[in-house]
Short mmCIF file of C-alpha atoms and ligand atoms in Angstrom, two decimals:
data_model
loop_
_atom_site.label_atom_id
_atom_site.label_comp_id
_atom_site.label_asym_id
_atom_site.label_seq_id
_atom_site.Cartn_x
_atom_site.Cartn_y
_atom_site.Cartn_z
CA MET P 1 -20.02 7.99 -29.26
CA ASN P 2 -19.91 6.26 -25.92
CA ALA P 3 -16.38 5.06 -26.56
CA ILE P 4 -15.24 8.58 -27.37
CA GLY P 5 -16.92 9.84 -24.21
CA ALA P 6 -15.11 7.19 -22.17
CA LEU P 7 -11.80 8.11 -23.76
CA GLY P 8 -12.44 11.77 -23.01
CA ARG P 9 -13.27 11.00 -19.41
CA ASN P 10 -10.08 8.97 -19.08
CA VAL P 11 -7.93 11.75 -20.45
CA LEU P 12 -9.66 14.37 -18.31
CA SER P 13 -9.31 12.38 -15.11
CA LEU P 14 -5.68 11.75 -15.96
CA LEU P 15 -5.08 15.48 -16.37
CA GLY P 16 -7.03 16.17 -13.19
CA SER P 17 -4.86 13.82 -11.16
CA ALA P 18 -1.61 14.89 -12.83
CA GLY P 19 -0.68 17.27 -10.03
CA ALA P 20 -1.35 14.68 -7.34
CA MET P 21 0.63 12.09 -9.29
CA VAL P 22 3.63 14.35 -9.67
CA LEU P 23 3.62 15.14 -5.93
CA PHE P 24 3.26 11.45 -5.15
CA GLY P 25 6.19 10.63 -7.43
CA LEU P 26 8.38 13.39 -5.96
CA SER P 27 7.62 12.21 -2.45
CA GLY P 28 8.55 8.66 -3.47
CA VAL P 29 11.79 9.82 -5.07
CA SER P 30 12.68 11.95 -2.04
CA HIS P 31 12.60 8.79 0.06
CA LEU P 32 15.27 7.29 -2.17
CA LEU P 33 17.63 9.96 -0.90
CA ARG P 34 17.03 9.51 2.85
CA PRO P 35 17.69 6.38 4.94
CA PRO P 36 16.53 3.82 5.87
CA PHE P 37 16.80 2.12 2.50
CA TYR P 38 15.03 -1.13 1.74
CA GLY P 39 17.54 -2.88 -0.52
CA ARG P 40 15.85 -6.24 -0.15
CA LEU P 41 12.52 -4.84 -1.36
CA PHE P 42 14.18 -3.01 -4.23
CA LEU P 43 15.84 -6.23 -5.31
CA ARG P 44 12.55 -8.10 -5.21
CA SER P 45 10.79 -5.46 -7.32
CA PHE P 46 13.73 -5.27 -9.69
CA ILE P 47 13.83 -9.01 -10.28
CA ASP P 48 10.09 -9.09 -10.78
CA PHE P 49 10.29 -6.17 -13.17
CA ALA P 50 13.32 -7.19 -15.19
CA TYR P 51 13.76 -10.93 -15.00
CA PHE P 52 10.16 -12.11 -15.03
CA SER P 53 9.17 -9.68 -17.78
CA LEU P 54 11.99 -10.89 -19.98
CA PRO P 55 10.07 -13.65 -21.82
CA VAL P 56 7.13 -11.38 -22.71
CA VAL P 57 9.34 -8.52 -23.79
CA ALA P 58 11.67 -10.80 -25.73
CA LEU P 59 8.86 -12.42 -27.71
CA THR P 60 7.28 -9.04 -28.44
CA ALA P 61 10.59 -7.67 -29.69
CA ILE P 62 11.41 -10.64 -31.90
CA PHE P 63 8.01 -10.68 -33.57
CA SER P 64 7.93 -6.96 -34.14
CA GLY P 65 11.40 -7.05 -35.71
CA MET P 66 10.20 -9.85 -37.98
CA VAL P 67 7.09 -7.96 -38.99
CA ILE P 68 9.01 -4.78 -39.74
CA ALA P 69 11.41 -6.67 -42.02
CA LEU P 70 8.51 -8.25 -43.86
CA GLN P 71 6.46 -5.07 -44.18
CA SER P 72 9.30 -2.88 -45.33
CA TYR P 73 10.32 -5.50 -47.88
CA THR P 74 6.85 -5.63 -49.45
CA GLY P 75 6.72 -1.85 -49.35
CA PHE P 76 10.17 -1.04 -50.63
CA SER P 77 10.76 -3.80 -53.17
CA ARG P 78 8.65 -1.72 -55.58
CA TYR P 79 11.27 1.01 -55.41
CA GLY P 80 14.14 -1.44 -55.56
CA ALA P 81 15.49 -0.13 -52.28
CA THR P 82 15.61 -3.41 -50.44
CA SER P 83 19.09 -2.75 -49.10
CA ALA P 84 17.52 -0.12 -46.85
CA ILE P 85 15.70 -2.81 -44.91
CA ALA P 86 18.49 -3.35 -42.40
CA ASN P 87 18.38 0.35 -41.63
CA ILE P 88 14.60 0.50 -41.37
CA VAL P 89 14.50 -2.46 -39.00
CA LEU P 90 17.26 -0.97 -36.87
CA ILE P 91 15.72 2.48 -36.60
CA SER P 92 12.16 1.40 -36.00
CA VAL P 93 13.09 -1.22 -33.42
CA VAL P 94 15.63 0.81 -31.47
CA ARG P 95 13.93 4.19 -31.59
CA GLU P 96 10.31 3.16 -31.29
CA LEU P 97 9.19 -0.43 -31.12
CA ALA P 98 11.44 -1.81 -28.41
CA PRO P 99 10.86 0.93 -25.81
CA VAL P 100 7.16 1.46 -26.57
CA LEU P 101 6.17 -2.18 -26.80
CA ALA P 102 8.28 -3.19 -23.79
CA GLY P 103 6.73 -0.28 -21.87
CA LEU P 104 3.20 -1.36 -22.80
CA MET P 105 3.97 -4.98 -21.93
CA VAL P 106 5.32 -4.19 -18.48
CA ALA P 107 2.44 -1.76 -17.91
CA GLY P 108 0.13 -4.74 -18.34
CA ARG P 109 2.30 -7.13 -16.38
CA VAL P 110 4.13 -5.23 -13.67
CA GLY P 111 2.06 -2.04 -13.38
CA ALA P 112 -1.14 -4.02 -12.98
CA ALA P 113 0.45 -6.27 -10.36
CA MET P 114 1.74 -3.27 -8.39
CA ALA P 115 -1.68 -1.62 -8.40
CA ALA P 116 -3.37 -4.84 -7.32
CA GLU P 117 -0.85 -5.53 -4.56
CA LEU P 118 -0.81 -2.03 -3.10
CA GLY P 119 -4.56 -1.71 -3.56
CA THR P 120 -5.15 -4.90 -1.61
CA MET P 121 -2.76 -3.70 1.07
CA ARG P 122 -4.73 -0.46 1.28
CA VAL P 123 -8.20 -1.96 1.55
CA THR P 124 -7.05 -4.59 4.09
CA ASP P 125 -5.46 -1.86 6.28
CA GLN P 126 -1.94 -3.20 5.70
CA ILE P 127 -0.72 0.25 4.65
CA ASP P 128 -2.14 1.74 7.86
CA ALA P 129 -0.53 -1.12 9.80
CA LEU P 130 2.86 -0.18 8.33
CA ARG P 131 2.51 3.30 9.73
CA THR P 132 1.62 2.01 13.19
CA LEU P 133 4.86 0.00 13.08
CA SER P 134 7.12 3.04 12.58
CA THR P 135 7.44 2.47 8.85
CA ASP P 136 6.66 5.03 6.17
CA PRO P 137 4.72 3.23 3.43
CA MET P 138 5.97 5.69 0.81
CA LYS P 139 9.50 4.66 1.68
CA TYR P 140 8.77 0.98 2.17
CA LEU P 141 6.39 0.33 -0.72
CA VAL P 142 6.66 3.11 -3.27
CA ALA P 143 10.30 4.19 -3.37
CA PRO P 144 11.77 0.72 -4.13
CA ARG P 145 9.25 0.20 -6.93
CA LEU P 146 10.00 3.55 -8.55
CA LEU P 147 13.72 2.80 -8.53
CA ALA P 148 13.10 -0.69 -9.89
CA GLY P 149 11.09 0.75 -12.79
CA LEU P 150 13.72 3.36 -13.54
CA LEU P 151 16.55 0.82 -13.71
CA ALA P 152 14.85 -2.33 -14.97
CA LEU P 153 13.13 -1.13 -18.12
CA PRO P 154 16.31 0.29 -19.75
CA LEU P 155 17.93 -3.09 -19.23
CA LEU P 156 14.95 -4.88 -20.73
CA VAL P 157 14.85 -2.50 -23.66
CA LEU P 158 18.53 -3.05 -24.48
CA VAL P 159 17.77 -6.75 -24.69
CA ALA P 160 14.67 -6.00 -26.76
CA ASP P 161 16.76 -3.82 -29.12
CA VAL P 162 19.09 -6.72 -29.83
CA LEU P 163 16.34 -9.30 -30.16
CA GLY P 164 14.18 -7.07 -32.37
CA VAL P 165 17.05 -6.49 -34.77
CA GLY P 166 17.72 -10.22 -34.57
CA GLY P 167 14.11 -10.95 -35.55
CA GLY P 168 14.49 -8.74 -38.60
CA PHE P 169 17.74 -10.46 -39.47
CA LEU P 170 16.04 -13.84 -39.24
CA ILE P 171 13.32 -12.94 -41.73
CA ALA P 172 15.65 -11.03 -44.02
CA THR P 173 18.08 -13.93 -44.36
CA ALA P 174 15.78 -16.94 -44.08
CA LYS P 175 12.84 -15.68 -46.09
CA LEU P 176 13.80 -12.66 -48.15
CA GLY P 177 17.05 -14.04 -49.46
CA PHE P 178 19.48 -11.48 -48.00
CA GLU P 179 23.08 -12.44 -47.56
CA PRO P 180 23.68 -12.68 -43.76
CA HIS P 181 27.08 -11.05 -43.85
CA THR P 182 25.92 -8.05 -45.87
CA TYR P 183 22.85 -7.60 -43.66
CA ILE P 184 24.99 -7.50 -40.53
CA THR P 185 27.48 -5.13 -42.11
CA ASN P 186 24.62 -2.84 -43.12
CA THR P 187 23.12 -2.96 -39.62
CA VAL P 188 26.43 -2.13 -37.94
CA ALA P 189 27.06 0.67 -40.38
CA PHE P 190 23.75 2.31 -39.54
CA LEU P 191 24.09 1.77 -35.80
CA ASN P 192 24.15 5.13 -34.11
CA THR P 193 24.84 6.02 -30.47
CA ALA P 194 22.13 8.65 -30.41
CA ASP P 195 19.48 6.08 -31.30
CA VAL P 196 20.57 3.77 -28.51
CA VAL P 197 20.62 6.65 -26.03
CA LEU P 198 17.12 7.63 -27.11
CA SER P 199 16.03 4.03 -26.64
CA VAL P 200 17.40 3.90 -23.09
CA VAL P 201 16.10 7.34 -22.11
CA LYS P 202 12.64 6.43 -23.31
CA ALA P 203 12.85 3.17 -21.38
CA ALA P 204 13.82 4.93 -18.15
CA VAL P 205 10.93 7.39 -18.48
CA PHE P 206 8.45 4.63 -19.34
CA GLY P 207 9.72 2.53 -16.43
CA ILE P 208 9.04 5.38 -14.02
CA ILE P 209 5.61 5.89 -15.58
CA VAL P 210 4.67 2.22 -15.15
CA SER P 211 5.80 2.12 -11.50
CA LEU P 212 4.31 5.50 -10.68
CA MET P 213 0.89 4.65 -12.12
CA GLY P 214 0.86 1.24 -10.45
CA CYS P 215 1.81 2.67 -7.08
CA TYR P 216 -0.34 5.80 -7.30
CA TYR P 217 -3.58 4.03 -8.16
CA GLY P 218 -2.89 1.11 -5.82
CA TYR P 219 -1.90 3.31 -2.89
CA ASN P 220 -4.99 5.50 -3.27
CA SER P 221 -7.53 2.77 -3.96
CA ARG P 222 -10.69 2.56 -1.88
CA GLY P 223 -13.78 0.47 -1.59
CA GLY P 224 -12.88 -3.19 -1.35
CA ALA P 225 -12.30 -5.67 -4.15
CA GLN P 226 -14.08 -3.51 -6.70
CA GLY P 227 -11.87 -0.56 -5.85
CA VAL P 228 -8.76 -2.69 -6.33
CA GLY P 229 -10.04 -3.81 -9.74
CA ALA P 230 -10.71 -0.23 -10.76
CA ALA P 231 -7.26 0.83 -9.52
CA THR P 232 -5.62 -1.88 -11.61
CA THR P 233 -7.50 -0.84 -14.74
CA SER P 234 -6.69 2.83 -14.19
CA ALA P 235 -3.02 2.05 -13.65
CA VAL P 236 -2.71 0.13 -16.92
CA VAL P 237 -4.81 2.53 -18.99
CA SER P 238 -3.10 5.68 -17.78
CA ALA P 239 0.38 4.16 -17.99
CA SER P 240 -0.34 3.17 -21.60
CA ILE P 241 -1.64 6.61 -22.54
CA LEU P 242 1.27 8.34 -20.83
CA ILE P 243 3.81 6.04 -22.49
CA LEU P 244 2.48 6.92 -25.94
CA ALA P 245 2.26 10.62 -25.10
CA PHE P 246 5.77 10.76 -23.67
CA ASP P 247 7.04 8.73 -26.61
CA TYR P 248 5.96 11.57 -28.85
CA VAL P 249 7.35 14.26 -26.56
CA LEU P 250 10.74 12.57 -26.16
CA THR P 251 11.05 11.91 -29.89
CA GLU P 252 10.19 15.54 -30.59
CA LEU P 253 12.75 16.78 -28.05
CA PHE P 254 15.43 14.48 -29.37
CA PHE P 255 15.16 15.32 -33.05
CA SER P 256 14.25 18.99 -32.82
CA ARG P 257 17.79 19.81 -31.74
CA MET R 1 5.87 21.18 29.08
CA THR R 2 5.86 18.36 31.57
CA GLU R 3 8.31 15.61 30.75
CA THR R 4 7.16 13.12 33.35
CA PRO R 5 3.40 12.82 33.61
CA GLN R 6 2.07 13.43 37.10
CA ALA R 7 -0.03 10.86 38.82
CA GLY R 8 -3.61 11.43 37.76
CA THR R 9 -2.78 12.47 34.21
CA PRO R 10 -4.73 10.10 32.00
CA LYS R 11 -2.60 8.03 29.65
CA ILE R 12 -4.88 9.01 26.76
CA ARG R 13 -6.90 12.21 26.91
CA ILE R 14 -9.14 13.31 24.07
CA ARG R 15 -11.00 16.62 24.01
CA GLY R 16 -13.46 17.96 21.46
CA LEU R 17 -12.39 15.58 18.71
CA ARG R 18 -14.22 16.23 15.46
CA LYS R 19 -13.88 14.61 12.07
CA ALA R 20 -16.09 14.89 9.01
CA PHE R 21 -15.79 13.09 5.68
CA GLY R 22 -17.40 15.37 3.15
CA ALA R 23 -20.78 16.38 4.54
CA LYS R 24 -20.85 13.48 6.97
CA GLN R 25 -19.88 14.47 10.53
CA VAL R 26 -18.50 11.17 11.79
CA LEU R 27 -17.02 12.36 15.11
CA ASP R 28 -18.73 15.39 16.61
CA GLY R 29 -16.92 16.36 19.78
CA ILE R 30 -15.49 13.32 21.56
CA ASP R 31 -14.20 13.75 25.15
CA LEU R 32 -12.55 10.64 26.52
CA ASP R 33 -10.01 9.83 29.22
CA VAL R 34 -8.32 6.48 29.63
CA ALA R 35 -6.42 6.23 32.91
CA ALA R 36 -3.03 4.53 32.88
CA GLY R 37 -3.24 0.79 33.35
CA THR R 38 -6.98 0.58 32.73
CA SER R 39 -9.04 -0.75 29.86
CA MET R 40 -11.76 1.22 28.16
CA VAL R 41 -14.23 -0.29 25.71
CA VAL R 42 -16.16 1.87 23.29
CA ILE R 43 -19.31 0.31 21.92
CA GLY R 44 -21.32 1.58 19.00
CA GLY R 45 -23.12 0.49 15.85
CA SER R 46 -21.51 -0.26 12.52
CA GLY R 47 -20.45 2.90 10.75
CA SER R 48 -20.71 5.00 13.91
CA GLY R 49 -17.07 6.08 13.60
CA LYS R 50 -15.37 3.70 16.02
CA SER R 51 -12.53 2.87 13.66
CA VAL R 52 -12.12 6.53 12.75
CA LEU R 53 -11.65 7.32 16.45
CA LEU R 54 -8.79 4.82 16.70
CA LYS R 55 -7.27 6.05 13.44
CA CYS R 56 -7.26 9.60 14.81
CA ILE R 57 -5.30 8.43 17.86
CA LEU R 58 -2.86 6.59 15.61
CA GLY R 59 -2.42 9.61 13.35
CA LEU R 60 -3.76 7.73 10.32
CA VAL R 61 -6.64 10.18 10.04
CA GLU R 62 -6.12 13.90 10.60
CA PRO R 63 -8.87 15.27 12.90
CA ASP R 64 -10.63 18.48 11.91
CA SER R 65 -10.36 19.85 15.43
CA GLY R 66 -9.81 18.76 19.00
CA THR R 67 -6.81 17.53 20.92
CA ILE R 68 -5.34 14.11 21.59
CA GLU R 69 -2.89 13.88 24.47
CA ILE R 70 -0.73 10.91 25.39
CA ASP R 71 0.99 11.13 28.78
CA GLY R 72 -0.28 14.71 28.97
CA GLN R 73 1.46 15.77 25.75
CA ASP R 74 -0.65 17.14 22.93
CA LEU R 75 0.32 15.20 19.81
CA ALA R 76 -0.40 18.17 17.55
CA CYS R 77 2.09 20.36 19.46
CA LEU R 78 5.04 17.99 19.18
CA ASP R 79 7.63 17.85 16.44
CA GLN R 80 7.68 14.86 14.14
CA PRO R 81 10.30 12.69 15.95
CA ALA R 82 8.71 13.25 19.37
CA ARG R 83 5.28 12.44 18.01
CA GLN R 84 6.63 9.29 16.43
CA ALA R 85 8.32 8.27 19.66
CA LEU R 86 5.02 8.65 21.53
CA ARG R 87 3.13 6.72 18.89
CA ALA R 88 5.76 3.98 18.81
CA GLN R 89 4.48 2.81 22.19
CA ILE R 90 1.02 2.18 20.74
CA GLY R 91 0.24 -1.33 19.55
CA MET R 92 -2.77 -1.77 17.30
CA LEU R 93 -4.80 -4.86 16.49
CA PHE R 94 -6.71 -4.12 13.29
CA GLN R 95 -10.23 -5.28 12.58
CA ASN R 96 -9.14 -7.83 9.99
CA SER R 97 -5.72 -8.35 11.57
CA ALA R 98 -4.06 -6.56 8.59
CA LEU R 99 -1.11 -8.94 8.56
CA PHE R 100 1.44 -8.38 5.79
CA ASP R 101 0.70 -11.29 3.50
CA SER R 102 4.01 -11.08 1.67
CA LEU R 103 5.94 -11.78 4.89
CA PRO R 104 6.10 -14.91 7.05
CA VAL R 105 4.42 -14.77 10.44
CA TRP R 106 7.60 -14.17 12.42
CA GLU R 107 8.54 -11.15 10.31
CA ASN R 108 5.03 -9.79 10.81
CA VAL R 109 5.41 -10.08 14.58
CA ALA R 110 8.94 -8.64 14.65
CA PHE R 111 8.21 -5.97 12.03
CA GLY R 112 8.16 -3.05 14.45
CA LEU R 113 11.34 -4.25 16.16
CA LEU R 114 13.17 -4.60 12.86
CA ALA R 115 11.90 -1.22 11.67
CA GLN R 116 12.79 0.63 14.84
CA HIS R 117 15.39 -0.83 17.11
CA GLN R 118 17.69 -2.26 14.51
CA VAL R 119 17.88 -5.68 16.14
CA SER R 120 19.48 -8.38 14.01
CA ARG R 121 17.19 -10.69 12.09
CA ALA R 122 18.24 -13.63 14.26
CA GLN R 123 17.39 -11.74 17.46
CA ALA R 124 14.12 -10.58 15.92
CA ARG R 125 13.21 -14.14 15.10
CA THR R 126 13.81 -15.23 18.70
CA ARG R 127 11.72 -12.34 20.01
CA ALA R 128 8.95 -13.21 17.55
CA ALA R 129 8.88 -16.79 18.85
CA GLU R 130 8.55 -15.44 22.41
CA MET R 131 5.66 -13.18 21.40
CA LEU R 132 3.94 -16.03 19.59
CA GLY R 133 4.29 -18.11 22.75
CA GLN R 134 2.52 -15.37 24.70
CA VAL R 135 -0.52 -15.68 22.45
CA GLY R 136 -0.50 -19.47 22.58
CA LEU R 137 1.15 -20.22 19.24
CA GLY R 138 4.13 -22.54 18.77
CA PRO R 139 7.38 -21.27 17.23
CA ASP R 140 6.77 -23.39 14.11
CA VAL R 141 3.90 -21.03 13.19
CA GLY R 142 6.56 -18.34 12.64
CA GLY R 143 7.57 -19.89 9.35
CA LEU R 144 4.06 -19.95 7.88
CA TYR R 145 2.47 -17.20 5.80
CA PRO R 146 -0.65 -15.36 7.01
CA ALA R 147 -2.79 -16.86 4.23
CA GLU R 148 -2.11 -20.32 5.67
CA LEU R 149 -3.69 -19.39 9.04
CA SER R 150 -7.31 -19.49 10.19
CA GLY R 151 -9.01 -16.25 11.21
CA GLY R 152 -8.50 -16.99 14.90
CA MET R 153 -4.80 -17.66 14.41
CA GLN R 154 -4.45 -14.48 12.36
CA LYS R 155 -5.98 -12.56 15.27
CA ARG R 156 -3.44 -14.14 17.61
CA VAL R 157 -0.59 -13.17 15.30
CA GLY R 158 -2.03 -9.65 15.06
CA LEU R 159 -2.11 -9.51 18.86
CA ALA R 160 1.48 -10.75 19.07
CA ARG R 161 2.51 -8.01 16.61
CA ALA R 162 0.64 -5.39 18.65
CA ILE R 163 2.31 -6.32 21.95
CA ALA R 164 5.78 -6.79 20.43
CA GLY R 165 6.51 -3.08 20.83
CA GLY R 166 6.13 -3.37 24.62
CA GLY R 167 2.40 -2.82 24.71
CA ARG R 168 2.26 0.28 26.91
CA ILE R 169 -0.81 1.38 24.97
CA LEU R 170 -2.90 -1.17 23.10
CA LEU R 171 -5.75 -0.39 20.72
CA PHE R 172 -8.14 -3.10 19.58
CA ASP R 173 -10.58 -2.68 16.70
CA GLU R 174 -13.40 -5.21 17.01
CA PRO R 175 -11.09 -8.01 18.13
CA THR R 176 -13.79 -10.69 18.08
CA THR R 177 -15.81 -9.71 15.00
CA GLY R 178 -15.84 -12.54 12.48
CA LEU R 179 -14.84 -15.23 14.98
CA ASP R 180 -17.06 -17.92 16.41
CA PRO R 181 -18.15 -17.34 20.05
CA ILE R 182 -15.63 -19.79 21.50
CA MET R 183 -12.71 -18.36 19.56
CA GLY R 184 -13.98 -14.89 20.47
CA ALA R 185 -13.86 -15.81 24.15
CA ILE R 186 -10.34 -17.20 23.72
CA ILE R 187 -9.10 -14.04 22.00
CA ASP R 188 -10.75 -11.88 24.68
CA GLY R 189 -9.02 -13.98 27.32
CA LEU R 190 -5.65 -13.52 25.62
CA ILE R 191 -6.22 -9.78 25.35
CA ALA R 192 -7.17 -9.50 29.02
CA ASP R 193 -4.10 -11.58 29.98
CA CYS R 194 -1.71 -9.50 27.88
CA VAL R 195 -3.12 -6.23 29.16
CA ARG R 196 -2.81 -7.38 32.76
CA ARG R 197 0.64 -8.90 32.38
CA LEU R 198 2.10 -5.91 30.53
CA GLY R 199 0.25 -3.34 32.64
CA SER R 200 -1.05 -1.83 29.40
CA THR R 201 -3.49 0.97 28.94
CA ALA R 202 -6.06 -0.41 26.53
CA LEU R 203 -8.75 1.07 24.35
CA ALA R 204 -10.96 -1.49 22.65
CA ILE R 205 -13.79 -1.01 20.26
CA THR R 206 -16.53 -3.54 19.82
CA HIS R 207 -20.18 -4.16 19.26
CA ASP R 208 -19.98 -7.52 21.03
CA MET R 209 -21.39 -7.16 24.58
CA ALA R 210 -19.82 -10.33 25.92
CA SER R 211 -16.46 -9.14 24.63
CA ALA R 212 -16.94 -5.68 26.16
CA ALA R 213 -17.61 -7.20 29.57
CA ARG R 214 -14.56 -9.47 29.34
CA ILE R 215 -12.05 -6.86 28.18
CA GLY R 216 -13.15 -3.58 29.73
CA ASP R 217 -12.86 -1.91 33.11
CA ARG R 218 -14.81 1.07 31.89
CA ALA R 219 -17.10 1.49 28.91
CA ALA R 220 -18.48 4.25 26.74
CA MET R 221 -21.07 4.34 24.01
CA LEU R 222 -20.52 6.18 20.73
CA PHE R 223 -23.63 7.38 18.95
CA GLY R 224 -24.19 10.26 16.55
CA GLY R 225 -20.55 11.24 16.74
CA ARG R 226 -20.57 11.69 20.51
CA LEU R 227 -20.03 9.56 23.58
CA VAL R 228 -23.57 9.44 24.90
CA TRP R 229 -22.76 7.39 28.00
CA GLN R 230 -19.71 6.45 30.09
CA GLY R 231 -19.59 4.15 33.07
CA GLU R 232 -18.27 0.91 34.49
CA ALA R 233 -18.12 -1.93 31.97
CA ALA R 234 -19.97 -4.10 34.49
CA GLN R 235 -22.94 -1.73 34.28
CA LEU R 236 -23.37 -2.01 30.53
CA LEU R 237 -26.35 -4.32 30.77
CA ASP R 238 -28.19 -2.19 33.32
CA SER R 239 -26.90 1.28 32.71
CA GLY R 240 -30.27 3.01 32.94
CA ASN R 241 -29.44 4.85 29.72
CA PRO R 242 -32.14 4.11 27.12
CA MET R 243 -29.70 4.19 24.18
CA VAL R 244 -27.23 1.84 25.83
CA ASP R 245 -30.10 -0.41 26.86
CA GLN R 246 -31.44 -0.62 23.35
CA PHE R 247 -27.98 -1.38 21.96
CA THR R 248 -26.89 -3.94 24.54
CA HIS R 249 -30.20 -5.79 24.40
CA GLY R 250 -30.41 -5.55 20.63
CA ARG R 251 -33.91 -4.07 20.49
CA ARG R 252 -35.34 -2.74 17.28
CA ASP R 253 -37.39 -0.02 18.94
CA GLY R 254 -35.90 2.75 21.01
CA PRO R 255 -34.18 6.10 20.77
CA ILE R 256 -31.67 4.83 18.17
CA GLN R 257 -33.00 4.78 14.64
CA MET R 258 -30.60 2.91 12.37
CA GLU R 259 -29.47 5.03 9.47
CA LEU R 260 -29.98 3.13 6.29
CA ARG R 261 -27.97 5.45 4.14
CA GLY R 262 -24.44 6.72 4.82
N1 LIG F 1 -11.18 7.43 4.68
C1 LIG F 1 -12.50 7.65 4.67
N2 LIG F 1 -13.05 8.41 3.70
C2 LIG F 1 -14.37 8.66 3.68
N3 LIG F 1 -15.24 8.19 4.57
C3 LIG F 1 -14.77 7.43 5.57
C4 LIG F 1 -13.38 7.12 5.67
N4 LIG F 1 -13.18 6.35 6.76
C5 LIG F 1 -14.41 6.19 7.32
N5 LIG F 1 -15.35 6.83 6.61
C6 LIG F 1 -16.77 6.90 6.95
O1 LIG F 1 -16.88 7.13 8.31
C7 LIG F 1 -17.94 6.38 8.86
C8 LIG F 1 -17.49 5.61 10.07
O2 LIG F 1 -16.59 4.60 9.68
P1 LIG F 1 -15.92 3.60 10.71
O3 LIG F 1 -15.23 4.35 11.77
O4 LIG F 1 -15.10 2.66 9.90
O5 LIG F 1 -17.17 2.81 11.32
P2 LIG F 1 -17.15 1.67 12.43
O6 LIG F 1 -17.79 2.27 13.63
O7 LIG F 1 -17.99 0.57 11.87
O8 LIG F 1 -15.75 1.25 12.65
C9 LIG F 1 -18.48 5.49 7.76
O9 LIG F 1 -19.68 6.06 7.29
C10 LIG F 1 -17.44 5.56 6.68
O10 LIG F 1 -18.05 5.53 5.43
MG1 LIG F 2 -14.68 -0.42 12.15
#
């Protein structure tokens, strides 16, 4: 009962702050359109987001591709439809697993770090200090991170798409006795531009969500070390919830046409 | 609208400044003048709203009512660029220095220059070394990160950053809190030197009496959201005002009853 109450409170507070978050995000984006631009800071966020998340995202993708191959084989061998496995791995990795799992991973890795960094800057007056030095913290801190999220996660997810399918291939050929050439031919035959586009669009949206939650909760944190801890938790929890919610919405939009 | 302030116009002029957070009236009608080229110290207990007063001047906190004038110009009546230009001449030393810990010391010091005047990074680095010299730090400190410095050195770097913009107006938030008495005296000495050398108008906030006497020409006491006393800094210890007396002599009994809840 308590857990359900906590979940309810989380969802309610998320809805309650939704307006403030959207305004915060729009203000951040508007700074991307007006100089000065902080290319150096964007680059640093981008490298942190894309390059340093690569190992985590890669491992997640490979293992989930492997698991999908194994699960669908045990499930479908009863119906003798094992040739469909290449297709199942492809669709589930590209449409769902790669963007969602990569999004959740970077929410834990990058989103948490953003919230902690900005939160610490807030409670140690560094954000105020920026303003006294003729620098807009929204432009200096938030805008580069939003752009980094928007651009970095699609890149990561493309890599995750390939590696996830590769993980499935590994299990299918090494363990389940598929012929490598046939498996690859099947995969290429099922490959579909729309699925890849969906994958990348989801990634871009999730990237923005991760950066926005990290920045929003960090920027608005109060109350010392405890406040920074709470901001970090909120950033990860709400980014995760929003990623799953938007995953549904985007899938619905994409296939209802 | 007067472009050049006449002689006699205070550099900073505050009238009827009020600010509440929720139900808590933190500032309740502050009137304060700081004449050009002088130093004012405001003393007051913890949580009495001293930092909020500085943040109102800096535009970090929006006052509920009242006016803040710099060089005779009401900040609220100016457009955004003019207001920013006026505020760009204010240097601020934060209570905990508030150095940017992701940047090396020299970039901290030159941050305002880089943000504003578009000097090259090489020029900025030279200027930063000069500023560090003015607060008694060698140029090699410029390459360190703030986390590698002691509290006293961080204060020096914070002071260098505050004066890097020219230092026409300097604000200090408890510059000696958290330092040992000797380091406190050294920082006070540096502040007094900088203010004199640059001809700055300074507003410092403190609850350290020795510091108040070293930095200030004039002094004021903040209590209950108002300035309950103003006078010469030299008179702080024998002001004749019972509240100031209780505060400066650190007595438990007197007109001030410490609030135990916010
Ligand atoms: N941003 C804020 N939101 C809510 N309350 C605040 C905020 N800033 C300051 N306060 C409250 O205002 C009061 C005065 O704070 P402050 O000016 O920091 O005190 P001090 O005199 O010690 O510097 C405190 O009770 C503090 O809780
Ligand atoms: Mg304070």
